[in-house]
Amino acid sequence: MEFGLKDKVVLCMASAAGLGKGIAMEMAREGAKVMICTAAAFEDQLRAAQDEIEKETGNRPEAYLCDVNKAEDIQQLVNYTVEKLGDIYALVNMCPGPKPGPFDSFDDDAWEGAFNLCLLSYIRTIRACLPSMRRLGGGRIVNSTSSSVKDCLDNLILSNTMRMGVVGMSKTLAKELGKDNILVNVIGPGRIGTARITNLNAIRAEKAGISVADYEKEDLKSFPMGRYGNTDEYGRLAAFLCSEANTYISGQTILLDGAMTGAY
């Protein structure tokens, strides 16, 4: 299948590591002009990702430091991408997950921080990219969330709440932007082998009073495929939804979870 991403400009948010880097890697394999970014605190990680993607694909992405909690940083990132690479055809929104914990452990500042990180940053980035996509006569937006949008996960109330907001926004946007030939979809990872999952598993193992290795061994018994997913698999799903091969899938939420989630 021809994805038609060669020389298309793709902006991948939060892409110095994990799922974001997996998506950027796949876009680079398809020949896209890729912009990766992360916060200044992770600059070394960003440069390493830039080198790794080039080594694996022969296609070096551009890189930019951006604090997604700041509207001006997001606008500057989009401006730089357009100036450096051209108008943006595809945007993949991604962000780190907010802190785990139960409802009673979070004050207003925590809730506002989760909103800024996991929902408002997506809104701001889409707003900044839309003029570019409209100049091109169309585009693709993929908003990365979590399998929790179908089946809420324990001890992740901040994430569960904000991710559902992304789904509502995306569904509405898909209807509003159809006339502009801009397709909007949501993808949600189940358990993918990233640092985020490693950290959450450590918390769960400590709570259960067992080692991380024992926790993961027990945990995987409930997985239909007997393993966690990987970032390459997530990247391929995002690449398809952003590609010219996808011409009519919009307003949908698709999970990559190996059949783990029971909800429809």
PDB file of C-alpha atoms in Angstrom:
ATOM      1  CA  MET A   1       0.000   0.000   0.000  1.00  0.00           C
ATOM      2  CA  GLU A   2       1.314   3.405  -0.946  1.00  0.00           C
ATOM      3  CA  PHE A   3       1.024   5.803   1.959  1.00  0.00           C
ATOM      4  CA  GLY A   4       1.908   8.895  -0.055  1.00  0.00           C
ATOM      5  CA  LEU A   5       3.798  10.504   2.808  1.00  0.00           C
ATOM      6  CA  LYS A   6       7.029  11.131   0.934  1.00  0.00           C
ATOM      7  CA  ASP A   7       8.027  14.800   1.282  1.00  0.00           C
ATOM      8  CA  LYS A   8       4.871  15.563   3.270  1.00  0.00           C
ATOM      9  CA  VAL A   9       5.515  17.705   6.359  1.00  0.00           C
ATOM     10  CA  VAL A  10       4.604  15.918   9.593  1.00  0.00           C
ATOM     11  CA  LEU A  11       4.770  17.527  13.022  1.00  0.00           C
ATOM     12  CA  CYS A  12       5.151  14.975  15.822  1.00  0.00           C
ATOM     13  CA  MET A  13       4.674  16.341  19.310  1.00  0.00           C
ATOM     14  CA  ALA A  14       6.448  14.934  22.399  1.00  0.00           C
ATOM     15  CA  SER A  15       8.603  12.800  20.145  1.00  0.00           C
ATOM     16  CA  ALA A  16      11.985  12.500  21.874  1.00  0.00           C
ATOM     17  CA  ALA A  17      11.119   9.091  23.313  1.00  0.00           C
ATOM     18  CA  GLY A  18       8.457   6.428  23.657  1.00  0.00           C
ATOM     19  CA  LEU A  19       5.323   6.471  21.536  1.00  0.00           C
ATOM     20  CA  GLY A  20       6.073   9.860  20.012  1.00  0.00           C
ATOM     21  CA  LYS A  21       9.484   8.740  18.822  1.00  0.00           C
ATOM     22  CA  GLY A  22       7.953   5.545  17.449  1.00  0.00           C
ATOM     23  CA  ILE A  23       5.544   7.572  15.355  1.00  0.00           C
ATOM     24  CA  ALA A  24       8.283   9.933  14.151  1.00  0.00           C
ATOM     25  CA  MET A  25      10.422   6.936  13.211  1.00  0.00           C
ATOM     26  CA  GLU A  26       7.678   5.460  11.057  1.00  0.00           C
ATOM     27  CA  MET A  27       6.933   8.793   9.388  1.00  0.00           C
ATOM     28  CA  ALA A  28      10.623   9.127   8.548  1.00  0.00           C
ATOM     29  CA  ARG A  29      10.640   5.599   7.083  1.00  0.00           C
ATOM     30  CA  GLU A  30       7.836   6.716   4.789  1.00  0.00           C
ATOM     31  CA  GLY A  31       9.957   9.619   3.542  1.00  0.00           C
ATOM     32  CA  ALA A  32       8.080  12.416   5.288  1.00  0.00           C
ATOM     33  CA  LYS A  33       9.716  15.667   6.342  1.00  0.00           C
ATOM     34  CA  VAL A  34       9.462  15.191  10.095  1.00  0.00           C
ATOM     35  CA  MET A  35       9.679  17.716  12.909  1.00  0.00           C
ATOM     36  CA  ILE A  36      10.247  16.269  16.377  1.00  0.00           C
ATOM     37  CA  CYS A  37      10.118  18.211  19.623  1.00  0.00           C
ATOM     38  CA  THR A  38      10.253  18.060  23.388  1.00  0.00           C
ATOM     39  CA  ALA A  39      10.758  20.308  26.398  1.00  0.00           C
ATOM     40  CA  ALA A  40      14.144  21.908  27.027  1.00  0.00           C
ATOM     41  CA  ALA A  41      14.809  19.627  29.998  1.00  0.00           C
ATOM     42  CA  PHE A  42      15.017  16.691  27.584  1.00  0.00           C
ATOM     43  CA  GLU A  43      17.202  18.285  24.923  1.00  0.00           C
ATOM     44  CA  ASP A  44      19.829  15.518  25.091  1.00  0.00           C
ATOM     45  CA  GLN A  45      17.100  12.931  24.570  1.00  0.00           C
ATOM     46  CA  LEU A  46      15.773  14.898  21.602  1.00  0.00           C
ATOM     47  CA  ARG A  47      19.184  15.074  19.913  1.00  0.00           C
ATOM     48  CA  ALA A  48      19.682  11.357  20.517  1.00  0.00           C
ATOM     49  CA  ALA A  49      16.294  10.632  18.935  1.00  0.00           C
ATOM     50  CA  GLN A  50      17.215  12.788  15.945  1.00  0.00           C
ATOM     51  CA  ASP A  51      20.402  10.747  15.441  1.00  0.00           C
ATOM     52  CA  GLU A  52      18.657   7.405  15.983  1.00  0.00           C
ATOM     53  CA  ILE A  53      15.873   8.152  13.503  1.00  0.00           C
ATOM     54  CA  GLU A  54      18.416   9.196  10.887  1.00  0.00           C
ATOM     55  CA  LYS A  55      20.472   6.048  11.498  1.00  0.00           C
ATOM     56  CA  GLU A  56      17.434   3.774  11.209  1.00  0.00           C
ATOM     57  CA  THR A  57      15.749   5.460   8.240  1.00  0.00           C
ATOM     58  CA  GLY A  58      18.358   7.561   6.428  1.00  0.00           C
ATOM     59  CA  ASN A  59      15.973  10.495   6.873  1.00  0.00           C
ATOM     60  CA  ARG A  60      17.066  13.033   9.489  1.00  0.00           C
ATOM     61  CA  PRO A  61      14.198  14.852  11.204  1.00  0.00           C
ATOM     62  CA  GLU A  62      14.337  18.472  12.234  1.00  0.00           C
ATOM     63  CA  ALA A  63      14.168  19.132  15.977  1.00  0.00           C
ATOM     64  CA  TYR A  64      12.829  21.947  18.141  1.00  0.00           C
ATOM     65  CA  LEU A  65      12.493  22.616  21.864  1.00  0.00           C
ATOM     66  CA  CYS A  66       8.947  23.393  22.932  1.00  0.00           C
ATOM     67  CA  ASP A  67       7.122  23.593  26.251  1.00  0.00           C
ATOM     68  CA  VAL A  68       3.594  22.504  25.360  1.00  0.00           C
ATOM     69  CA  ASN A  69       2.270  24.242  28.465  1.00  0.00           C
ATOM     70  CA  LYS A  70       3.090  27.594  26.833  1.00  0.00           C
ATOM     71  CA  ALA A  71       0.927  28.888  23.970  1.00  0.00           C
ATOM     72  CA  GLU A  72       3.777  31.019  22.611  1.00  0.00           C
ATOM     73  CA  ASP A  73       6.120  28.007  22.425  1.00  0.00           C
ATOM     74  CA  ILE A  74       3.571  26.035  20.432  1.00  0.00           C
ATOM     75  CA  GLN A  75       3.033  28.873  17.971  1.00  0.00           C
ATOM     76  CA  GLN A  76       6.781  29.349  17.564  1.00  0.00           C
ATOM     77  CA  LEU A  77       7.195  25.604  16.910  1.00  0.00           C
ATOM     78  CA  VAL A  78       4.544  25.659  14.192  1.00  0.00           C
ATOM     79  CA  ASN A  79       6.002  28.818  12.652  1.00  0.00           C
ATOM     80  CA  TYR A  80       9.482  27.270  12.618  1.00  0.00           C
ATOM     81  CA  THR A  81       8.176  24.040  11.069  1.00  0.00           C
ATOM     82  CA  VAL A  82       6.472  25.918   8.228  1.00  0.00           C
ATOM     83  CA  GLU A  83       9.515  28.119   7.622  1.00  0.00           C
ATOM     84  CA  LYS A  84      11.957  25.195   7.693  1.00  0.00           C
ATOM     85  CA  LEU A  85       9.971  22.420   6.013  1.00  0.00           C
ATOM     86  CA  GLY A  86       6.848  23.920   4.435  1.00  0.00           C
ATOM     87  CA  ASP A  87       3.134  23.781   5.199  1.00  0.00           C
ATOM     88  CA  ILE A  88       2.104  21.069   7.642  1.00  0.00           C
ATOM     89  CA  TYR A  89       0.176  18.152   6.148  1.00  0.00           C
ATOM     90  CA  ALA A  90      -0.100  16.004   9.272  1.00  0.00           C
ATOM     91  CA  LEU A  91      -0.062  16.719  12.999  1.00  0.00           C
ATOM     92  CA  VAL A  92       0.328  14.018  15.612  1.00  0.00           C
ATOM     93  CA  ASN A  93      -0.554  15.316  19.056  1.00  0.00           C
ATOM     94  CA  MET A  94       1.122  13.576  21.953  1.00  0.00           C
ATOM     95  CA  CYS A  95       1.944  14.477  25.547  1.00  0.00           C
ATOM     96  CA  PRO A  96       3.439  12.837  28.628  1.00  0.00           C
ATOM     97  CA  GLY A  97       0.903  11.332  30.969  1.00  0.00           C
ATOM     98  CA  PRO A  98      -0.085  13.272  34.103  1.00  0.00           C
ATOM     99  CA  LYS A  99       0.703  11.972  37.573  1.00  0.00           C
ATOM    100  CA  PRO A 100      -1.033   8.778  38.694  1.00  0.00           C
ATOM    101  CA  GLY A 101      -3.085   8.803  41.893  1.00  0.00           C
ATOM    102  CA  PRO A 102      -6.626   8.730  43.321  1.00  0.00           C
ATOM    103  CA  PHE A 103      -9.086  11.637  43.308  1.00  0.00           C
ATOM    104  CA  ASP A 104      -8.343  12.786  46.864  1.00  0.00           C
ATOM    105  CA  SER A 105      -4.630  13.232  46.167  1.00  0.00           C
ATOM    106  CA  PHE A 106      -5.043  16.098  43.670  1.00  0.00           C
ATOM    107  CA  ASP A 107      -5.732  19.783  44.277  1.00  0.00           C
ATOM    108  CA  ASP A 108      -6.801  22.449  41.783  1.00  0.00           C
ATOM    109  CA  ASP A 109      -3.227  23.044  40.642  1.00  0.00           C
ATOM    110  CA  ALA A 110      -2.864  19.377  39.703  1.00  0.00           C
ATOM    111  CA  TRP A 111      -6.126  19.402  37.763  1.00  0.00           C
ATOM    112  CA  GLU A 112      -5.190  22.605  35.946  1.00  0.00           C
ATOM    113  CA  GLY A 113      -1.762  21.197  35.138  1.00  0.00           C
ATOM    114  CA  ALA A 114      -3.288  18.036  33.673  1.00  0.00           C
ATOM    115  CA  PHE A 115      -5.729  20.128  31.620  1.00  0.00           C
ATOM    116  CA  ASN A 116      -2.931  22.318  30.231  1.00  0.00           C
ATOM    117  CA  LEU A 117      -0.736  19.323  29.417  1.00  0.00           C
ATOM    118  CA  CYS A 118      -3.208  16.772  28.088  1.00  0.00           C
ATOM    119  CA  LEU A 119      -6.010  18.797  26.519  1.00  0.00           C
ATOM    120  CA  LEU A 120      -5.248  22.496  26.074  1.00  0.00           C
ATOM    121  CA  SER A 121      -1.878  21.749  24.438  1.00  0.00           C
ATOM    122  CA  TYR A 122      -3.701  19.670  21.805  1.00  0.00           C
ATOM    123  CA  ILE A 123      -6.207  22.458  21.209  1.00  0.00           C
ATOM    124  CA  ARG A 124      -3.481  25.065  20.840  1.00  0.00           C
ATOM    125  CA  THR A 125      -1.394  22.966  18.470  1.00  0.00           C
ATOM    126  CA  ILE A 126      -4.364  22.174  16.236  1.00  0.00           C
ATOM    127  CA  ARG A 127      -5.362  25.841  16.172  1.00  0.00           C
ATOM    128  CA  ALA A 128      -1.825  26.818  15.141  1.00  0.00           C
ATOM    129  CA  CYS A 129      -1.643  24.151  12.390  1.00  0.00           C
ATOM    130  CA  LEU A 130      -5.040  24.661  10.753  1.00  0.00           C
ATOM    131  CA  PRO A 131      -4.074  27.652   8.566  1.00  0.00           C
ATOM    132  CA  SER A 132      -1.204  25.614   7.133  1.00  0.00           C
ATOM    133  CA  MET A 133      -3.412  22.598   6.381  1.00  0.00           C
ATOM    134  CA  ARG A 134      -6.063  24.782   4.782  1.00  0.00           C
ATOM    135  CA  ARG A 135      -3.452  26.319   2.481  1.00  0.00           C
ATOM    136  CA  LEU A 136      -2.603  22.793   1.334  1.00  0.00           C
ATOM    137  CA  GLY A 137      -6.257  21.959   0.719  1.00  0.00           C
ATOM    138  CA  GLY A 138      -6.404  19.261   3.394  1.00  0.00           C
ATOM    139  CA  GLY A 139      -4.521  17.400   6.048  1.00  0.00           C
ATOM    140  CA  ARG A 140      -4.536  14.856   8.831  1.00  0.00           C
ATOM    141  CA  ILE A 141      -4.722  15.216  12.612  1.00  0.00           C
ATOM    142  CA  VAL A 142      -4.114  12.285  14.930  1.00  0.00           C
ATOM    143  CA  ASN A 143      -4.578  12.792  18.653  1.00  0.00           C
ATOM    144  CA  SER A 144      -2.878  10.208  20.835  1.00  0.00           C
ATOM    145  CA  THR A 145      -4.681   9.360  24.071  1.00  0.00           C
ATOM    146  CA  SER A 146      -4.950   6.034  25.929  1.00  0.00           C
ATOM    147  CA  SER A 147      -7.026   2.871  25.986  1.00  0.00           C
ATOM    148  CA  SER A 148      -8.609   4.484  29.067  1.00  0.00           C
ATOM    149  CA  VAL A 149     -10.981   6.359  26.731  1.00  0.00           C
ATOM    150  CA  LYS A 150     -12.787   3.032  26.321  1.00  0.00           C
ATOM    151  CA  ASP A 151     -12.172   1.526  29.756  1.00  0.00           C
ATOM    152  CA  CYS A 152     -10.966   3.807  32.571  1.00  0.00           C
ATOM    153  CA  LEU A 153      -7.761   2.693  34.250  1.00  0.00           C
ATOM    154  CA  ASP A 154      -7.378   2.515  38.032  1.00  0.00           C
ATOM    155  CA  ASN A 155      -5.339   5.213  39.796  1.00  0.00           C
ATOM    156  CA  LEU A 156      -5.225   7.419  36.680  1.00  0.00           C
ATOM    157  CA  ILE A 157      -8.097   9.834  37.251  1.00  0.00           C
ATOM    158  CA  LEU A 158      -6.300  12.845  35.767  1.00  0.00           C
ATOM    159  CA  SER A 159      -5.449  10.965  32.588  1.00  0.00           C
ATOM    160  CA  ASN A 160      -8.871   9.295  32.340  1.00  0.00           C
ATOM    161  CA  THR A 161     -10.617  12.664  32.547  1.00  0.00           C
ATOM    162  CA  MET A 162      -8.445  14.654  30.147  1.00  0.00           C
ATOM    163  CA  ARG A 163      -8.149  11.890  27.538  1.00  0.00           C
ATOM    164  CA  MET A 164     -11.939  11.737  27.276  1.00  0.00           C
ATOM    165  CA  GLY A 165     -11.929  15.470  26.640  1.00  0.00           C
ATOM    166  CA  VAL A 166      -9.601  14.898  23.685  1.00  0.00           C
ATOM    167  CA  VAL A 167     -12.053  12.358  22.257  1.00  0.00           C
ATOM    168  CA  GLY A 168     -14.982  14.773  22.480  1.00  0.00           C
ATOM    169  CA  MET A 169     -12.971  17.564  20.906  1.00  0.00           C
ATOM    170  CA  SER A 170     -11.718  15.307  18.115  1.00  0.00           C
ATOM    171  CA  LYS A 171     -15.153  13.943  17.246  1.00  0.00           C
ATOM    172  CA  THR A 172     -16.546  17.476  16.997  1.00  0.00           C
ATOM    173  CA  LEU A 173     -13.558  18.726  14.989  1.00  0.00           C
ATOM    174  CA  ALA A 174     -13.877  15.869  12.502  1.00  0.00           C
ATOM    175  CA  LYS A 175     -17.357  17.119  11.636  1.00  0.00           C
ATOM    176  CA  GLU A 176     -16.336  20.763  11.490  1.00  0.00           C
ATOM    177  CA  LEU A 177     -13.221  20.180   9.375  1.00  0.00           C
ATOM    178  CA  GLY A 178     -14.626  17.648   6.913  1.00  0.00           C
ATOM    179  CA  LYS A 179     -15.380  20.442   4.456  1.00  0.00           C
ATOM    180  CA  ASP A 180     -11.668  21.352   4.531  1.00  0.00           C
ATOM    181  CA  ASN A 181     -10.623  17.763   3.721  1.00  0.00           C
ATOM    182  CA  ILE A 182      -8.934  17.521   7.130  1.00  0.00           C
ATOM    183  CA  LEU A 183      -9.379  14.121   8.759  1.00  0.00           C
ATOM    184  CA  VAL A 184      -9.254  13.921  12.555  1.00  0.00           C
ATOM    185  CA  ASN A 185      -8.840  10.689  14.495  1.00  0.00           C
ATOM    186  CA  VAL A 186      -7.858   9.462  17.943  1.00  0.00           C
ATOM    187  CA  ILE A 187      -5.548   6.568  18.680  1.00  0.00           C
ATOM    188  CA  GLY A 188      -5.129   5.016  22.094  1.00  0.00           C
ATOM    189  CA  PRO A 189      -2.364   2.702  23.235  1.00  0.00           C
ATOM    190  CA  GLY A 190      -3.002  -0.140  25.588  1.00  0.00           C
ATOM    191  CA  ARG A 191       0.055  -1.485  27.348  1.00  0.00           C
ATOM    192  CA  ILE A 192       3.008  -0.522  25.137  1.00  0.00           C
ATOM    193  CA  GLY A 193       6.570  -1.144  26.292  1.00  0.00           C
ATOM    194  CA  THR A 194       7.680   2.407  27.144  1.00  0.00           C
ATOM    195  CA  ALA A 195       9.247   4.156  30.133  1.00  0.00           C
ATOM    196  CA  ARG A 196       5.751   5.284  31.187  1.00  0.00           C
ATOM    197  CA  ILE A 197       4.615   1.655  31.513  1.00  0.00           C
ATOM    198  CA  THR A 198       7.825   0.719  33.320  1.00  0.00           C
ATOM    199  CA  ASN A 199       7.189   3.465  35.890  1.00  0.00           C
ATOM    200  CA  LEU A 200       3.519   2.544  36.351  1.00  0.00           C
ATOM    201  CA  ASN A 201       4.402  -1.140  36.730  1.00  0.00           C
ATOM    202  CA  ALA A 202       6.946  -0.250  39.417  1.00  0.00           C
ATOM    203  CA  ILE A 203       4.223   1.612  41.341  1.00  0.00           C
ATOM    204  CA  ARG A 204       1.792  -1.283  40.965  1.00  0.00           C
ATOM    205  CA  ALA A 205       4.421  -3.841  41.987  1.00  0.00           C
ATOM    206  CA  GLU A 206       5.323  -1.863  45.100  1.00  0.00           C
ATOM    207  CA  LYS A 207       1.660  -1.570  46.032  1.00  0.00           C
ATOM    208  CA  ALA A 208       1.263  -5.343  45.624  1.00  0.00           C
ATOM    209  CA  GLY A 209       4.466  -6.026  47.586  1.00  0.00           C
ATOM    210  CA  ILE A 210       6.163  -7.974  44.802  1.00  0.00           C
ATOM    211  CA  SER A 211       9.010  -7.425  42.356  1.00  0.00           C
ATOM    212  CA  VAL A 212       8.444  -5.681  39.043  1.00  0.00           C
ATOM    213  CA  ALA A 213       9.425  -8.864  37.183  1.00  0.00           C
ATOM    214  CA  ASP A 214       6.855 -10.896  39.127  1.00  0.00           C
ATOM    215  CA  TYR A 215       4.209  -8.232  38.596  1.00  0.00           C
ATOM    216  CA  GLU A 216       4.772  -8.161  34.836  1.00  0.00           C
ATOM    217  CA  LYS A 217       4.782 -11.972  34.621  1.00  0.00           C
ATOM    218  CA  GLU A 218       1.409 -12.079  36.367  1.00  0.00           C
ATOM    219  CA  ASP A 219       0.110  -9.070  34.447  1.00  0.00           C
ATOM    220  CA  LEU A 220       0.827 -10.603  31.040  1.00  0.00           C
ATOM    221  CA  LYS A 221      -1.313 -13.636  31.848  1.00  0.00           C
ATOM    222  CA  SER A 222      -4.371 -11.480  31.199  1.00  0.00           C
ATOM    223  CA  PHE A 223      -3.116 -10.257  27.812  1.00  0.00           C
ATOM    224  CA  PRO A 224      -4.672 -12.110  24.847  1.00  0.00           C
ATOM    225  CA  MET A 225      -1.395 -11.933  22.913  1.00  0.00           C
ATOM    226  CA  GLY A 226       0.775 -12.575  25.964  1.00  0.00           C
ATOM    227  CA  ARG A 227       2.940  -9.489  25.493  1.00  0.00           C
ATOM    228  CA  TYR A 228       3.009  -5.715  25.580  1.00  0.00           C
ATOM    229  CA  GLY A 229       2.852  -3.833  22.295  1.00  0.00           C
ATOM    230  CA  ASN A 230       5.805  -1.937  20.877  1.00  0.00           C
ATOM    231  CA  THR A 231       6.310   1.577  19.588  1.00  0.00           C
ATOM    232  CA  ASP A 232       6.822   0.463  15.975  1.00  0.00           C
ATOM    233  CA  GLU A 233       3.321  -1.011  15.954  1.00  0.00           C
ATOM    234  CA  TYR A 234       1.886   2.230  17.278  1.00  0.00           C
ATOM    235  CA  GLY A 235       3.856   4.223  14.727  1.00  0.00           C
ATOM    236  CA  ARG A 236       2.446   2.196  11.834  1.00  0.00           C
ATOM    237  CA  LEU A 237      -1.132   2.864  12.946  1.00  0.00           C
ATOM    238  CA  ALA A 238      -0.476   6.602  13.138  1.00  0.00           C
ATOM    239  CA  ALA A 239       1.268   6.595   9.764  1.00  0.00           C
ATOM    240  CA  PHE A 240      -1.709   4.922   8.083  1.00  0.00           C
ATOM    241  CA  LEU A 241      -4.224   7.357   9.556  1.00  0.00           C
ATOM    242  CA  CYS A 242      -2.049  10.299   8.489  1.00  0.00           C
ATOM    243  CA  SER A 243      -1.442   8.921   5.013  1.00  0.00           C
ATOM    244  CA  GLU A 244      -3.098   9.454   1.662  1.00  0.00           C
ATOM    245  CA  ALA A 245      -4.140   5.808   1.886  1.00  0.00           C
ATOM    246  CA  ASN A 246      -6.689   6.977   4.441  1.00  0.00           C
ATOM    247  CA  THR A 247      -9.263   9.086   2.626  1.00  0.00           C
ATOM    248  CA  TYR A 248     -12.486   8.482   4.596  1.00  0.00           C
ATOM    249  CA  ILE A 249     -11.692   7.432   8.172  1.00  0.00           C
ATOM    250  CA  SER A 250     -12.381  10.442  10.376  1.00  0.00           C
ATOM    251  CA  GLY A 251     -13.907  11.058  13.778  1.00  0.00           C
ATOM    252  CA  GLN A 252     -12.889   7.618  15.001  1.00  0.00           C
ATOM    253  CA  THR A 253     -11.127   6.320  18.106  1.00  0.00           C
ATOM    254  CA  ILE A 254      -8.906   3.333  17.440  1.00  0.00           C
ATOM    255  CA  LEU A 255      -7.089   1.379  20.136  1.00  0.00           C
ATOM    256  CA  LEU A 256      -3.816  -0.452  19.683  1.00  0.00           C
ATOM    257  CA  ASP A 257      -4.046  -2.856  22.609  1.00  0.00           C
ATOM    258  CA  GLY A 258      -3.839  -6.447  21.317  1.00  0.00           C
ATOM    259  CA  ALA A 259      -7.534  -7.053  22.156  1.00  0.00           C
ATOM    260  CA  MET A 260      -6.928  -6.254  25.823  1.00  0.00           C
ATOM    261  CA  THR A 261      -9.798  -3.768  26.258  1.00  0.00           C
ATOM    262  CA  GLY A 262     -13.178  -5.437  26.632  1.00  0.00           C
ATOM    263  CA  ALA A 263     -15.326  -2.343  26.073  1.00  0.00           C
ATOM    264  CA  TYR A 264     -16.643  -1.437  22.624  1.00  0.00           C
TER     265      TYR A 264
END
